[in-house]
mmCIF file of C-alpha atoms and ligand atoms in Angstrom:
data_model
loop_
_atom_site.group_PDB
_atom_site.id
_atom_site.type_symbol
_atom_site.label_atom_id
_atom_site.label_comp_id
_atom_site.label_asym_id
_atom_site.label_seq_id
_atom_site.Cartn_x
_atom_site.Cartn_y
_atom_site.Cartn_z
ATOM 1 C CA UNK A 26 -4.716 -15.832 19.917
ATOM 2 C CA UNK A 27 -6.600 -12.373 20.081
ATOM 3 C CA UNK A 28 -7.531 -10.668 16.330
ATOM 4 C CA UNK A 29 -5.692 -8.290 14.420
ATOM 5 C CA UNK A 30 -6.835 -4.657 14.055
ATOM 6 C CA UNK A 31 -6.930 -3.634 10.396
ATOM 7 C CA UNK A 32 -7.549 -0.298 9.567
ATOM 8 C CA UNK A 33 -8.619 0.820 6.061
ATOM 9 C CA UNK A 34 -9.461 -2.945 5.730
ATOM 10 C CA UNK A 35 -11.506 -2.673 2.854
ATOM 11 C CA UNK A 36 -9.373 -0.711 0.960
ATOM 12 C CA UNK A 37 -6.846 -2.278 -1.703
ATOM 13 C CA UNK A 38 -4.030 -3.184 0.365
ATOM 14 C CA UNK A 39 -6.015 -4.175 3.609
ATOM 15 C CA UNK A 40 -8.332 -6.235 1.961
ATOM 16 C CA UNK A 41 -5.805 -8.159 0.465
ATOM 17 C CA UNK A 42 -4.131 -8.683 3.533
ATOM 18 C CA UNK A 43 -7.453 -9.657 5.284
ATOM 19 C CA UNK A 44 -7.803 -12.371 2.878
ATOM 20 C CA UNK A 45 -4.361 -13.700 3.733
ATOM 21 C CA UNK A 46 -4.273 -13.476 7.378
ATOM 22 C CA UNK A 47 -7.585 -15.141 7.505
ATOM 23 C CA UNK A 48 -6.124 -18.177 4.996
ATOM 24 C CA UNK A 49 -3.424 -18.292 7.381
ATOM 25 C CA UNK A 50 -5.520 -19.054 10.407
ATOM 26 C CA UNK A 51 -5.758 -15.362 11.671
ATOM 27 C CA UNK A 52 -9.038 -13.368 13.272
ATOM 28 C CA UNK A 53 -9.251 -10.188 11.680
ATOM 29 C CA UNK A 54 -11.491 -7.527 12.511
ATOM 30 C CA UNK A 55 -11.743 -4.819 9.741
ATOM 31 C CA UNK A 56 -11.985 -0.911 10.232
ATOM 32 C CA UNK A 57 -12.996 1.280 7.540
ATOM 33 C CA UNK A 58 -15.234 4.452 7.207
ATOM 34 C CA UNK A 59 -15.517 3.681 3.278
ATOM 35 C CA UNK A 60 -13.891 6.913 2.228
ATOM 36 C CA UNK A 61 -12.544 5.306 -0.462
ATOM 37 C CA UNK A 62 -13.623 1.765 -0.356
ATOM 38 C CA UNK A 63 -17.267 -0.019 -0.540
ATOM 39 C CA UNK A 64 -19.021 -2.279 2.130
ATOM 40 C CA UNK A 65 -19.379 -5.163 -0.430
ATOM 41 C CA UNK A 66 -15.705 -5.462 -0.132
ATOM 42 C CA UNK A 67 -15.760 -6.922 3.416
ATOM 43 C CA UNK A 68 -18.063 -9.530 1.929
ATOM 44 C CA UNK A 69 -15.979 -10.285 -0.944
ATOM 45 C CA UNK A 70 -12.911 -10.651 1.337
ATOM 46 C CA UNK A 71 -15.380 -13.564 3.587
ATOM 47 C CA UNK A 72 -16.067 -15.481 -0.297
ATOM 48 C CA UNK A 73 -12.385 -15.485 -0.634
ATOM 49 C CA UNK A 74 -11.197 -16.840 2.305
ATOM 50 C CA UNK A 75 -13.840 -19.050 3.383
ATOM 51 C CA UNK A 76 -15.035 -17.434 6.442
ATOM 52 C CA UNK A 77 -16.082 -14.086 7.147
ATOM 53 C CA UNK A 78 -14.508 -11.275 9.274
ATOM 54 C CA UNK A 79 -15.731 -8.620 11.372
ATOM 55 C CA UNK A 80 -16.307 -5.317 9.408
ATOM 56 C CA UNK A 81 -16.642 -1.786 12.085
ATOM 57 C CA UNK A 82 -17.662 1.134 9.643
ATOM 58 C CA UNK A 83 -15.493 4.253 11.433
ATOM 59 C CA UNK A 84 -13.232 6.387 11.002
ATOM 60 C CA UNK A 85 -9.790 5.561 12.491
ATOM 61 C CA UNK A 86 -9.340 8.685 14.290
ATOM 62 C CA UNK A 87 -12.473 8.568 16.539
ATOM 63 C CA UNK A 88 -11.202 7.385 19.823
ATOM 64 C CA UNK A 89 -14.811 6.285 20.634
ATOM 65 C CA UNK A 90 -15.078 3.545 18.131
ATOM 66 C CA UNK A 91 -11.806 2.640 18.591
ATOM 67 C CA UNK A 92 -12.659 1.974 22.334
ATOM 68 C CA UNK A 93 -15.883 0.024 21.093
ATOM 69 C CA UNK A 94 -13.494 -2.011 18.978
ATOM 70 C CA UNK A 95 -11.025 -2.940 21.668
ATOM 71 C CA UNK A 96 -13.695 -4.003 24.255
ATOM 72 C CA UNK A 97 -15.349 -5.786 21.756
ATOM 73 C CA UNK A 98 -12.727 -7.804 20.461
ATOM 74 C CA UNK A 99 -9.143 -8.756 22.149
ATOM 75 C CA UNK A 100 -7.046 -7.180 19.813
ATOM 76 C CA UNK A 101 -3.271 -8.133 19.730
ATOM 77 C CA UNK A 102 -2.073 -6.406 16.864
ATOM 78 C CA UNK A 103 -2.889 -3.300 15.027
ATOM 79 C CA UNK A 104 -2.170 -3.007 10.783
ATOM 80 C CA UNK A 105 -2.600 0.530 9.895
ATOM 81 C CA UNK A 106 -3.349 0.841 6.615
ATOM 82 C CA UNK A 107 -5.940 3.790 6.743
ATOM 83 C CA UNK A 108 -5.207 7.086 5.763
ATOM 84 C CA UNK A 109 -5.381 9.984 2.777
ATOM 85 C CA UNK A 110 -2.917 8.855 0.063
ATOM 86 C CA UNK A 111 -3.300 11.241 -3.321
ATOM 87 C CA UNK A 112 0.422 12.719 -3.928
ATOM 88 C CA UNK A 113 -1.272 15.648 -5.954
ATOM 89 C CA UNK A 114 -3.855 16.069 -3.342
ATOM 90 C CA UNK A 115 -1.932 16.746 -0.908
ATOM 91 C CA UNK A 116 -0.423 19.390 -2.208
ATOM 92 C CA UNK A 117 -3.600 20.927 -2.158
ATOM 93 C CA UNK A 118 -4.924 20.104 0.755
ATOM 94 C CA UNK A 119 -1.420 19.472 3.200
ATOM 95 C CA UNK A 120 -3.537 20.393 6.381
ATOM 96 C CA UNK A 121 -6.328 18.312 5.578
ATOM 97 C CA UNK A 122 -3.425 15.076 5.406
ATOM 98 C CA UNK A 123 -1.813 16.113 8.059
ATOM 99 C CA UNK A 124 -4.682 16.061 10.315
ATOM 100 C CA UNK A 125 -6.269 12.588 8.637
ATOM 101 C CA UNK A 126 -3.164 11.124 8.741
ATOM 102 C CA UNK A 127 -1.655 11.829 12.222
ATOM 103 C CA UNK A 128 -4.709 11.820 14.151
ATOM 104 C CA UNK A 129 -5.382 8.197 13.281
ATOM 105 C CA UNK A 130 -1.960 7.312 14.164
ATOM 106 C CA UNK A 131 -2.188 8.873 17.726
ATOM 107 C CA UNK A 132 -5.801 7.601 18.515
ATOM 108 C CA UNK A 133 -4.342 4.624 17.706
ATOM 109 C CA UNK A 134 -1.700 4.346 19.651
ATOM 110 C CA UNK A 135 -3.395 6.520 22.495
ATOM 111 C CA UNK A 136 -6.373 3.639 22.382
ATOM 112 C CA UNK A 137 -3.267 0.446 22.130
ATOM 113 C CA UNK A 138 -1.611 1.900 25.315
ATOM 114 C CA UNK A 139 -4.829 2.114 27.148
ATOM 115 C CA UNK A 140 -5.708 -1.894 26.274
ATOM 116 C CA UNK A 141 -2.083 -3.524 26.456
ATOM 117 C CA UNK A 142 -1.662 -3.926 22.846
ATOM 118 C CA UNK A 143 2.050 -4.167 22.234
ATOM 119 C CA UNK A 144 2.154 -4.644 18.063
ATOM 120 C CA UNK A 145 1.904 -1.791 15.032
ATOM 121 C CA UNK A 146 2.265 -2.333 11.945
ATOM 122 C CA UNK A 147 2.618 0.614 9.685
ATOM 123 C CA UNK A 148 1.778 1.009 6.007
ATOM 124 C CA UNK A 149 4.527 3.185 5.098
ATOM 125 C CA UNK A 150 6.160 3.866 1.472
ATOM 126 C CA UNK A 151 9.151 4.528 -0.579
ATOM 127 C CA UNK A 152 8.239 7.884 -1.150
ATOM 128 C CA UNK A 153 10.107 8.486 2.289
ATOM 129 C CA UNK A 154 13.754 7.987 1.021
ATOM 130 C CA UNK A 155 12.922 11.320 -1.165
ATOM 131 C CA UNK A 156 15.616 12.329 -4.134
ATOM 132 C CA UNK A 157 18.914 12.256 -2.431
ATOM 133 C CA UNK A 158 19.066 8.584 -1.505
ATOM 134 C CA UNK A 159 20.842 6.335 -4.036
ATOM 135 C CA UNK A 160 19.077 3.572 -5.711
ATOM 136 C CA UNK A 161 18.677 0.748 -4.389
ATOM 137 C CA UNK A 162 16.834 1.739 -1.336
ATOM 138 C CA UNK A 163 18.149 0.202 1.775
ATOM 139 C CA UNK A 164 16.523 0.687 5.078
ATOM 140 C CA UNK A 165 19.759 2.052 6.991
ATOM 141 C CA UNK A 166 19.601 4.856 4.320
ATOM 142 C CA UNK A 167 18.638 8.670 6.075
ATOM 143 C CA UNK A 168 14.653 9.165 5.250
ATOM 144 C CA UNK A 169 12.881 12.167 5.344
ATOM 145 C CA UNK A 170 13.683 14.291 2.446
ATOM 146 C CA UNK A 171 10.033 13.652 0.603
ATOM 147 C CA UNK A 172 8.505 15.412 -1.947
ATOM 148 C CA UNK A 173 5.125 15.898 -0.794
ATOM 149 C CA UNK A 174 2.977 16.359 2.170
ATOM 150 C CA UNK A 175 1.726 13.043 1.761
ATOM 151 C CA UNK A 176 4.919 11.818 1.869
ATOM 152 C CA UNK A 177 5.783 13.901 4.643
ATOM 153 C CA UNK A 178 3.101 11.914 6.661
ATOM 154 C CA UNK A 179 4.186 8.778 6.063
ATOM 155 C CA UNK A 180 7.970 10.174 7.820
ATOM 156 C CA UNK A 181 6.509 12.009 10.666
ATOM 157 C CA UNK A 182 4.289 8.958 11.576
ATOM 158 C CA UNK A 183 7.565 6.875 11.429
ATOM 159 C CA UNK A 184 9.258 9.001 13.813
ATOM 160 C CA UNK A 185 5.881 9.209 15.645
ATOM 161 C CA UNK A 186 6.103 5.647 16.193
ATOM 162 C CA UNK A 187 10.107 5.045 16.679
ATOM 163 C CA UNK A 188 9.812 7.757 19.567
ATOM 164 C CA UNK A 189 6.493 5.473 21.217
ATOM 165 C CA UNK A 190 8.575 2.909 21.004
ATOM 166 C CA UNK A 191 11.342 4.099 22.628
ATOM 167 C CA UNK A 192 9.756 5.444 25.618
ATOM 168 C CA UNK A 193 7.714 2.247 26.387
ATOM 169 C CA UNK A 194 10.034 -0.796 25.710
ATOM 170 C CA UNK A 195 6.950 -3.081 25.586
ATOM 171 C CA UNK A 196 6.148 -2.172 22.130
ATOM 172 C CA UNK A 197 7.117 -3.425 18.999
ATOM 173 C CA UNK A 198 6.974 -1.635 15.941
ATOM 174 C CA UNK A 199 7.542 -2.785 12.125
ATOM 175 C CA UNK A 200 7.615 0.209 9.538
ATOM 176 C CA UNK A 201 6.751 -1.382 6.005
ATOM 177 C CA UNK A 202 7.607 0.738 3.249
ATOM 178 C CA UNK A 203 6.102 -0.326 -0.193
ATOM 179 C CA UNK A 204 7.267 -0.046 -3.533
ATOM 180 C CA UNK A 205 4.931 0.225 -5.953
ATOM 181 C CA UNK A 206 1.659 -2.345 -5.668
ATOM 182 C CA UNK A 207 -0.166 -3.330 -8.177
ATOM 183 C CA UNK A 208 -2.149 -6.626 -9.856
ATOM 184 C CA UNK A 209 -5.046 -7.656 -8.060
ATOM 185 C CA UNK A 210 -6.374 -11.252 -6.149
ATOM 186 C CA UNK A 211 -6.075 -13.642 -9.053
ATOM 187 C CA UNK A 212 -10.326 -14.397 -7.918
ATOM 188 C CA UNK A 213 -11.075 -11.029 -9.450
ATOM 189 C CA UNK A 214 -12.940 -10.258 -6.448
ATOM 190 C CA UNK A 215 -11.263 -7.765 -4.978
ATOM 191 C CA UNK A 216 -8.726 -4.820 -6.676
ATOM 192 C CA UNK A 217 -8.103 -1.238 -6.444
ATOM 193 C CA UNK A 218 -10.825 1.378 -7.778
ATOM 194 C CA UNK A 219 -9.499 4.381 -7.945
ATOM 195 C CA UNK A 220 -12.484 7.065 -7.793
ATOM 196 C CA UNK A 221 -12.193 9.614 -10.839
ATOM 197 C CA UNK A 222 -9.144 9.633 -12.963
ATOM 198 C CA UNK A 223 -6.792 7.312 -11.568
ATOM 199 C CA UNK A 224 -3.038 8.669 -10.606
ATOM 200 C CA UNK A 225 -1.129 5.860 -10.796
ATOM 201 C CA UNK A 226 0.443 3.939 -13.564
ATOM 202 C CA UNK A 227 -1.527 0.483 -13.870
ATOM 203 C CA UNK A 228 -5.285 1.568 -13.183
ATOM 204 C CA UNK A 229 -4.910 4.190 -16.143
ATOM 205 C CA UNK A 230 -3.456 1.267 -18.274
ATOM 206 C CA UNK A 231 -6.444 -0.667 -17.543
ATOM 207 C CA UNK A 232 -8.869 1.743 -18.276
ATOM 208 C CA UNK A 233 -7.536 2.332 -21.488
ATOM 209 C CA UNK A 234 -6.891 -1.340 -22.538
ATOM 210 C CA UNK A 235 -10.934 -1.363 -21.152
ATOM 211 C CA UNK A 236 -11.401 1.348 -23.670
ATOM 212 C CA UNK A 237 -12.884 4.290 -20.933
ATOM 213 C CA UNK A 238 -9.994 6.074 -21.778
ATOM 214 C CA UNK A 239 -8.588 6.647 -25.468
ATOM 215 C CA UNK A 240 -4.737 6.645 -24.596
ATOM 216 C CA UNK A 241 -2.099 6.681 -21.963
ATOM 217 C CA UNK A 242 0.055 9.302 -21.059
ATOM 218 C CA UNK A 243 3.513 8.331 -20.357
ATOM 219 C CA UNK A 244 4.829 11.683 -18.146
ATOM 220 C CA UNK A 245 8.590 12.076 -19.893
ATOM 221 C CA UNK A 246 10.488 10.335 -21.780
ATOM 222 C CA UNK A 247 13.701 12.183 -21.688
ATOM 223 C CA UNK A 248 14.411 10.715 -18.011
ATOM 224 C CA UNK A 249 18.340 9.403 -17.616
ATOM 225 C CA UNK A 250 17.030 6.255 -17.514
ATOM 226 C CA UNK A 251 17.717 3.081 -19.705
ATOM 227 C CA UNK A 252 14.649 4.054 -22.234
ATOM 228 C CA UNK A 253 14.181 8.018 -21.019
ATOM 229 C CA UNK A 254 10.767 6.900 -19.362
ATOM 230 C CA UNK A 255 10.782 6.408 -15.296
ATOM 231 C CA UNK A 256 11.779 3.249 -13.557
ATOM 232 C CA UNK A 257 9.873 1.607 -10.442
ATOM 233 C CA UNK A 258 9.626 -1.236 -8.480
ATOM 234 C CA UNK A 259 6.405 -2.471 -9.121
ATOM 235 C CA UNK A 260 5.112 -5.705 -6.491
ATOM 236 C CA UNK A 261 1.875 -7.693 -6.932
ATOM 237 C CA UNK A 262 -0.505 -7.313 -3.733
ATOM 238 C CA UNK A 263 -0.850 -10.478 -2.935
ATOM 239 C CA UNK A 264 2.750 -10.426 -2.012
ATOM 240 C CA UNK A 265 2.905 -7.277 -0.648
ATOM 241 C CA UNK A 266 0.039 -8.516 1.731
ATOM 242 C CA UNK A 267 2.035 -11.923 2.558
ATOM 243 C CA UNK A 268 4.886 -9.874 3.772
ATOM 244 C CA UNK A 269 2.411 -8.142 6.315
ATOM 245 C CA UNK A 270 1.841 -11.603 7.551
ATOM 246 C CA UNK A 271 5.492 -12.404 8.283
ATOM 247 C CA UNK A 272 6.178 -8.784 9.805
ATOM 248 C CA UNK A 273 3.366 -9.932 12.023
ATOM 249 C CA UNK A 274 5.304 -12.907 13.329
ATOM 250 C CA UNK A 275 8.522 -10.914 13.289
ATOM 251 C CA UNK A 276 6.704 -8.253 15.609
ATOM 252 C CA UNK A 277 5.266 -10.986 18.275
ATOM 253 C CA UNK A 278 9.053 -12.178 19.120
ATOM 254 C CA UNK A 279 11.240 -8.352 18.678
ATOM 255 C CA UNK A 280 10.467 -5.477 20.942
ATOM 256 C CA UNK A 281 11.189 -1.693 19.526
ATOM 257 C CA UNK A 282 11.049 -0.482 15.677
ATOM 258 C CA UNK A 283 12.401 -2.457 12.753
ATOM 259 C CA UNK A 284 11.993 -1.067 8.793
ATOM 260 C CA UNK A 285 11.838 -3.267 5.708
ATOM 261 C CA UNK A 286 11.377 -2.753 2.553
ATOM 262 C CA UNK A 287 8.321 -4.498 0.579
ATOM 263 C CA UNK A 288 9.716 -4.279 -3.127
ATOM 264 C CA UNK A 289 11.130 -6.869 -5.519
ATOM 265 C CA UNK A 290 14.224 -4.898 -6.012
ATOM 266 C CA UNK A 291 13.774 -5.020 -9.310
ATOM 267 C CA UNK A 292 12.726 -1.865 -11.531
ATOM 268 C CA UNK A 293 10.482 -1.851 -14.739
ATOM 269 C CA UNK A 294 10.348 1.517 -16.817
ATOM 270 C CA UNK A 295 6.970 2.975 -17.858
ATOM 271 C CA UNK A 296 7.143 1.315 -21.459
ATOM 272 C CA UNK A 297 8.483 -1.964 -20.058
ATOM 273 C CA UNK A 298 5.261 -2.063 -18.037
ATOM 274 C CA UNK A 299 3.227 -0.957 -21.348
ATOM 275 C CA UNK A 300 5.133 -3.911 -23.267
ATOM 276 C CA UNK A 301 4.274 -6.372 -20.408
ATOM 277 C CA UNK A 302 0.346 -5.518 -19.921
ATOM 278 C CA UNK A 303 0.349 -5.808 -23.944
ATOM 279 C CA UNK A 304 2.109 -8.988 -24.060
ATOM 280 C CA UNK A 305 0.313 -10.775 -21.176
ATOM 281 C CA UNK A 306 -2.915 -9.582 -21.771
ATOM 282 C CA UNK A 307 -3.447 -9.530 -25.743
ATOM 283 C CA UNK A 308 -4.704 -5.846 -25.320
ATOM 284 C CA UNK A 309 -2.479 -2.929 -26.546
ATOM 285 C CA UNK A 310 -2.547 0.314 -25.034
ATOM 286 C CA UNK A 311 -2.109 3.106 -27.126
ATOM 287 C CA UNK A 312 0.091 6.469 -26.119
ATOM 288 C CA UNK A 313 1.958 8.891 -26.411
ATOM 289 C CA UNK A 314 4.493 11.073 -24.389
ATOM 290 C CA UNK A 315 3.453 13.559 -22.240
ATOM 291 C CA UNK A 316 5.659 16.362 -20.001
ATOM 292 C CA UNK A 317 7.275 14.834 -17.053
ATOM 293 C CA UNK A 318 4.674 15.229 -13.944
ATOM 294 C CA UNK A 319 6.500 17.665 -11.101
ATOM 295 C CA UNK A 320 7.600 15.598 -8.386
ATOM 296 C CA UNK A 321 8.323 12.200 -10.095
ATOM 297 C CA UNK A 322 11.985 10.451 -9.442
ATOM 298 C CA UNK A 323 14.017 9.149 -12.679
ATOM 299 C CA UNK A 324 14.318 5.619 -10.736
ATOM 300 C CA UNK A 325 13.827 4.172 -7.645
ATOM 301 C CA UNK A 326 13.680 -0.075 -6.062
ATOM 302 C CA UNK A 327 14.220 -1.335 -3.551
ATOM 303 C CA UNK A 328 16.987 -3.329 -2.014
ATOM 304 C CA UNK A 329 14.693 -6.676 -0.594
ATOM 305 C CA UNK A 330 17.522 -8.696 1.192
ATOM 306 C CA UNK A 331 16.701 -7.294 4.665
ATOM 307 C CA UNK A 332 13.175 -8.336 4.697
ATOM 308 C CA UNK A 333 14.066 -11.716 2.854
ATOM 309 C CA UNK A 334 17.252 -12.694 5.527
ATOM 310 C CA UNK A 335 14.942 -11.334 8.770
ATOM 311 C CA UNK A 336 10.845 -11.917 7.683
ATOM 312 C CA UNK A 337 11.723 -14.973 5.031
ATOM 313 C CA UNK A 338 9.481 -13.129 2.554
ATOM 314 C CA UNK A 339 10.182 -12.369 -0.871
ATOM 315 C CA UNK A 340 8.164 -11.057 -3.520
ATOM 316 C CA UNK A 341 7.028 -13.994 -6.077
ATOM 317 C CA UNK A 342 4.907 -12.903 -8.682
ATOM 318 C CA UNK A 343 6.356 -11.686 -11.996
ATOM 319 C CA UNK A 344 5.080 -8.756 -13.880
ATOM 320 C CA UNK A 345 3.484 -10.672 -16.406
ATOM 321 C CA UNK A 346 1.340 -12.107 -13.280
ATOM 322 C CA UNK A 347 0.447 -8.405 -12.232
ATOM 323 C CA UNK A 348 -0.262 -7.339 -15.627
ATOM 324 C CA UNK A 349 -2.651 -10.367 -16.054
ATOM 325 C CA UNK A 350 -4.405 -9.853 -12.553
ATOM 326 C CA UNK A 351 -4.949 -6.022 -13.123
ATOM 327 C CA UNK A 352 -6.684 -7.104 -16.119
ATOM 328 C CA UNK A 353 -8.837 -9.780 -14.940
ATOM 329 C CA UNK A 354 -10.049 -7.449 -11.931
ATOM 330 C CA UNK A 355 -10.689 -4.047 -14.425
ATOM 331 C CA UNK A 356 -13.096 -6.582 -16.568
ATOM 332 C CA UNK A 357 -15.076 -7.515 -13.191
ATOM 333 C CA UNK A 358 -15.380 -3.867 -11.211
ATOM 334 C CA UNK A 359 -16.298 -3.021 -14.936
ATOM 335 C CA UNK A 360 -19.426 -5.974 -14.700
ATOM 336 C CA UNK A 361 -20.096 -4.854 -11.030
ATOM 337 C CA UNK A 362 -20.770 -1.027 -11.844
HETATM 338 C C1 LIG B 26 4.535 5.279 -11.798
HETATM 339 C C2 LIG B 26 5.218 5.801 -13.044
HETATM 340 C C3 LIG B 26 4.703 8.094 -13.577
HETATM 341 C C4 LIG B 26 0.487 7.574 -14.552
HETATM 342 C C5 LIG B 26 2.975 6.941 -6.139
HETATM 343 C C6 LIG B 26 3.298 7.543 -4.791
HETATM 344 C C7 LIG B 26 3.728 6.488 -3.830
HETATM 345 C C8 LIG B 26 2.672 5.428 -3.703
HETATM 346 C C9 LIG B 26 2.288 4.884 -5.053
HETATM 347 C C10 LIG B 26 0.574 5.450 -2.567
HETATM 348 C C11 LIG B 26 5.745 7.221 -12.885
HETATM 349 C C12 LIG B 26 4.212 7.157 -14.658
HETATM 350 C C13 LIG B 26 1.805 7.333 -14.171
HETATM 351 C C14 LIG B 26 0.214 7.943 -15.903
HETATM 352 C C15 LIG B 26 2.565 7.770 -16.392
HETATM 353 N N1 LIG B 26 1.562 6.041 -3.063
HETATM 354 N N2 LIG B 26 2.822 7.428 -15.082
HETATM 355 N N3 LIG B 26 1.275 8.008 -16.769
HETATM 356 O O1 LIG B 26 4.456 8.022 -8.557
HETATM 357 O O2 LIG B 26 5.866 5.906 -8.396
HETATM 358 O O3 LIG B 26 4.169 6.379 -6.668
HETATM 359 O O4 LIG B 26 1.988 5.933 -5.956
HETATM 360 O O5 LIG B 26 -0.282 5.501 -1.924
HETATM 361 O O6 LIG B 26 3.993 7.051 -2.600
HETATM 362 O O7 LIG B 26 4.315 8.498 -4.947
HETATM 363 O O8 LIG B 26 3.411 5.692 -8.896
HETATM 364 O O9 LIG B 26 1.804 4.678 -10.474
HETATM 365 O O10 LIG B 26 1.689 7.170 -10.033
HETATM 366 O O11 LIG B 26 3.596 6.255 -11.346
HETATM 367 O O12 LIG B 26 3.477 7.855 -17.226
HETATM 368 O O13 LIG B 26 -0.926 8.195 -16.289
HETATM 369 O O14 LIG B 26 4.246 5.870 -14.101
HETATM 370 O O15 LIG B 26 5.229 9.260 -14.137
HETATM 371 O O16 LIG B 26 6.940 7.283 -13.603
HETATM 372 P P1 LIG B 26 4.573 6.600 -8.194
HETATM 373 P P2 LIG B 26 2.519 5.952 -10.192
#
C-alpha cells in the first residue's frame, strides 16, 4: 500500500487524523505550510502514534511541491484538509478564500491526474446546507445556499470535484461534511490553537475557564430554540478523524462522489455546552448574553445514519468526553507557550 496525502496535516483536524491512520497501519505523508499550525505538531503526532510520518512544509497550491511530493512518495490517496477557514474573515477578504481555497483544490487534482491517483477526500462542512434546509441535515438535501464566502468554497469545491469525477470514471470521491469538532486527543498533545481571539464556541470557553479571558459571550438568547440560545452538533475529533479512516476504505472499493455527514445527530445549545464544560471539568465559566452574531442558524445536526449504514462509523464520544479533552489540551498549549 502507497501513503496517503494529507494536506493541512498539522492543523487540528489533520493531525488528528494522522495519528489515526498511522495507529491503523497507514503511511502518511503530511503537507502543511504552517499558516496556521506549528512544526512541533508533526512531531507530536510521531510521540502519539509510535512512529513518525513524513512532514513537506508547502503550500498546497504550488504545483511544484506537489510534484516533489508525488515522485517522492507513491501516493494513493489524497485528504484535503488545507485551506482558509475564518467565517468572519471571509467576508472580508472573499477573493483572498476564493483563490486559497480553489487553487489548492485544482493543483491538487491537476497534480492526482498527472500520477494515477484515483482517491479525494474532501474536508467539507455543514455550513453548505445554508438556512433553507430543514434540520436534520441529510445528504440528499439541495446544498448551496451558504452564508458566507467561506462557505461558498466549501460548495464550489464540491461541485468542483463531483464534475472531475464525472468526466473521468476512475476517480472516486467522498465529500465529508462536519458538524461541529471539538475536544482534543485525550494525550493532550495535540488540539486546536486558534491564533488571536478564537471564533468558535469551545476554545473561547477554555480560555475563560483558563482565566485569559474574564467571560463568555453567548451571541443571543432569544433564538426559537428549546433555551433561546443556538443549537449544534458538536463531535469530538478523534471521531471525526476515525470516520476519515473508514471513508478511506469506502473510497478504495466505490468509483464517483459519495457525501456523508460527520455529526452525532445530536444537538447541544450554547448553555447546554456551558453546563457540560462546568460539570465535567469543575471549572465554571462565567457570562452573559450578548447580540446574536449576523450569520448564525437557530439549529442545525446532522442526520448520521448514512455514514453509519455505508462507512460503519459512528460518533462515540459524549460531550462530557469533549468538554474534558478541550480542557486537558488548553492546560498543556497553556505550559507549552
Ligand atoms: C457555535 C455556537 C455561536 C462563540 C463555524 C463555521 C463552520 C465550521 C465551524 C470551520 C453558535 C455560539 C460562539 C462565542 C457564542 N467552520 N458562540 N459565543 O458558527 O456553528 O460553525 O465553525 O472551519 O463552518 O460556520 O461554530 O463554534 O463559532 O459557534 O455564543 O464566543 O456558539 O453563536 O451558536 P459555528 P462556533
Amino acid at each position: 500500500m502507497g501513503s496517503v496525502l494529507l494536506t493541512g496535516g498539522t492543523g487540528f483536524i489533520g493531525s488528528h487524523t494522522a495519528v489515526e491512520l498511522l495507529l491503523a497501519g497507514r503511511d502518511v505523508v503530511l503537507l502543511d505550510d504552517l499558516s496556521n499550525s506549528e512544526a512541533g505538531v508533526a512531531e507530536r503526532i510521531g510521540r502519539i502514534a509510535g512512529r513518525q510520518p513524513p512532514f513537506v512544509r508547502a503550500d498546497a497550491a504550488d504545483r511544484r511541491a506537489l510534484r516533489r511530493v508525488f515522485l517522492d512518495w507513491d501516493i494513493e490517496a489524497v485528504v484535503h484538509f488545507a485551506g482558509f477557514k475564518a467565517v468572519g474573515e471571509s467576508a472580508a477578504r472573499p477573493l483572498a478564500y476564493y483563490r486559497n481555497n480553489l487553487d489548492s483544490a485544482l493543483s491538487l487534482l491537476e497534480t492526482m491526474a498527472e500520477f494515477g491517483c484515483r482517491r479525494f477526500i474532501f474536508s467539507s462542512s455543514a455550513t453548505v446546507y445554508g438556512e433553507r434546509c430543514p434540520v436534520p441535515y441529510r445528504e440528499d438535501m439541495p446544498a448551496g445556499d451558504c452564508s458566507s464566502p467561506y462557505g461558498r468554497t466549501k460548495y464550489m469545491i464540491e461541485e468542483i470535484l463531483k464534475d472531475a469525477a464525472a468526466a473521468d470514471g476512475s476517480l472516486s470521491v467522498v465529500l465529508l461534511r462536519y458538524f461541529n469538532p471539538i475536544g482534543a486527543h485525550e494525550s493532550g498533545l495535540i488540539g486546536e490553537k486558534p491564533s488571536g481571539i478564537p471564533n468558535n464556541l469551545m476554545p473561547y470557553i477554555t480560555q475563560v475557564a483558563a482565566g485569559l479571558r474574564p467571560r463568555l459571550n453567548v451571541f443571543g438568547n432569544d433564538y426559537p430554540t428549546r433555551d433561546g440560545t443556538c443549537v449544534r452538533d458538536y463531535i469530538h475529533v478523534t471521531d471525526l478523524a476515525r470516520g476519515h479512516l473508514a471513508a478511506l476504505g469506502f473510497a478504495e472499493a466505490h468509483r464517483g462522489t459519495e457525501i456523508f455527514n460527520l455529526g452525532t445527530g445530536r444537538g447541544f445549545s450554547v448553555l447546554e455546552v456551558v453546563r457540560a464544560f462546568g460539570e465535567a471539568t469543575g471549572q465554571p465559566v462565567p457570562f452573559e448574553f450578548a447580540p446574536r452574531r449576523p450569520g448564525d442558524l437557530p439549529e442545525f445536526y446532522a442526520d448520521a445514519s448514512k455514514a453509519e449504514a455505508v462507512l460503519g462509523w459512528r460518533a462515540e464520544k459524549s460531550l462530557a468526553d469533549m468538554c474534558r479533552d478541550s480542557w486537558r489540551w488548553q492546560q498543556n498549549a497553556l505550559k507549552q507557550d
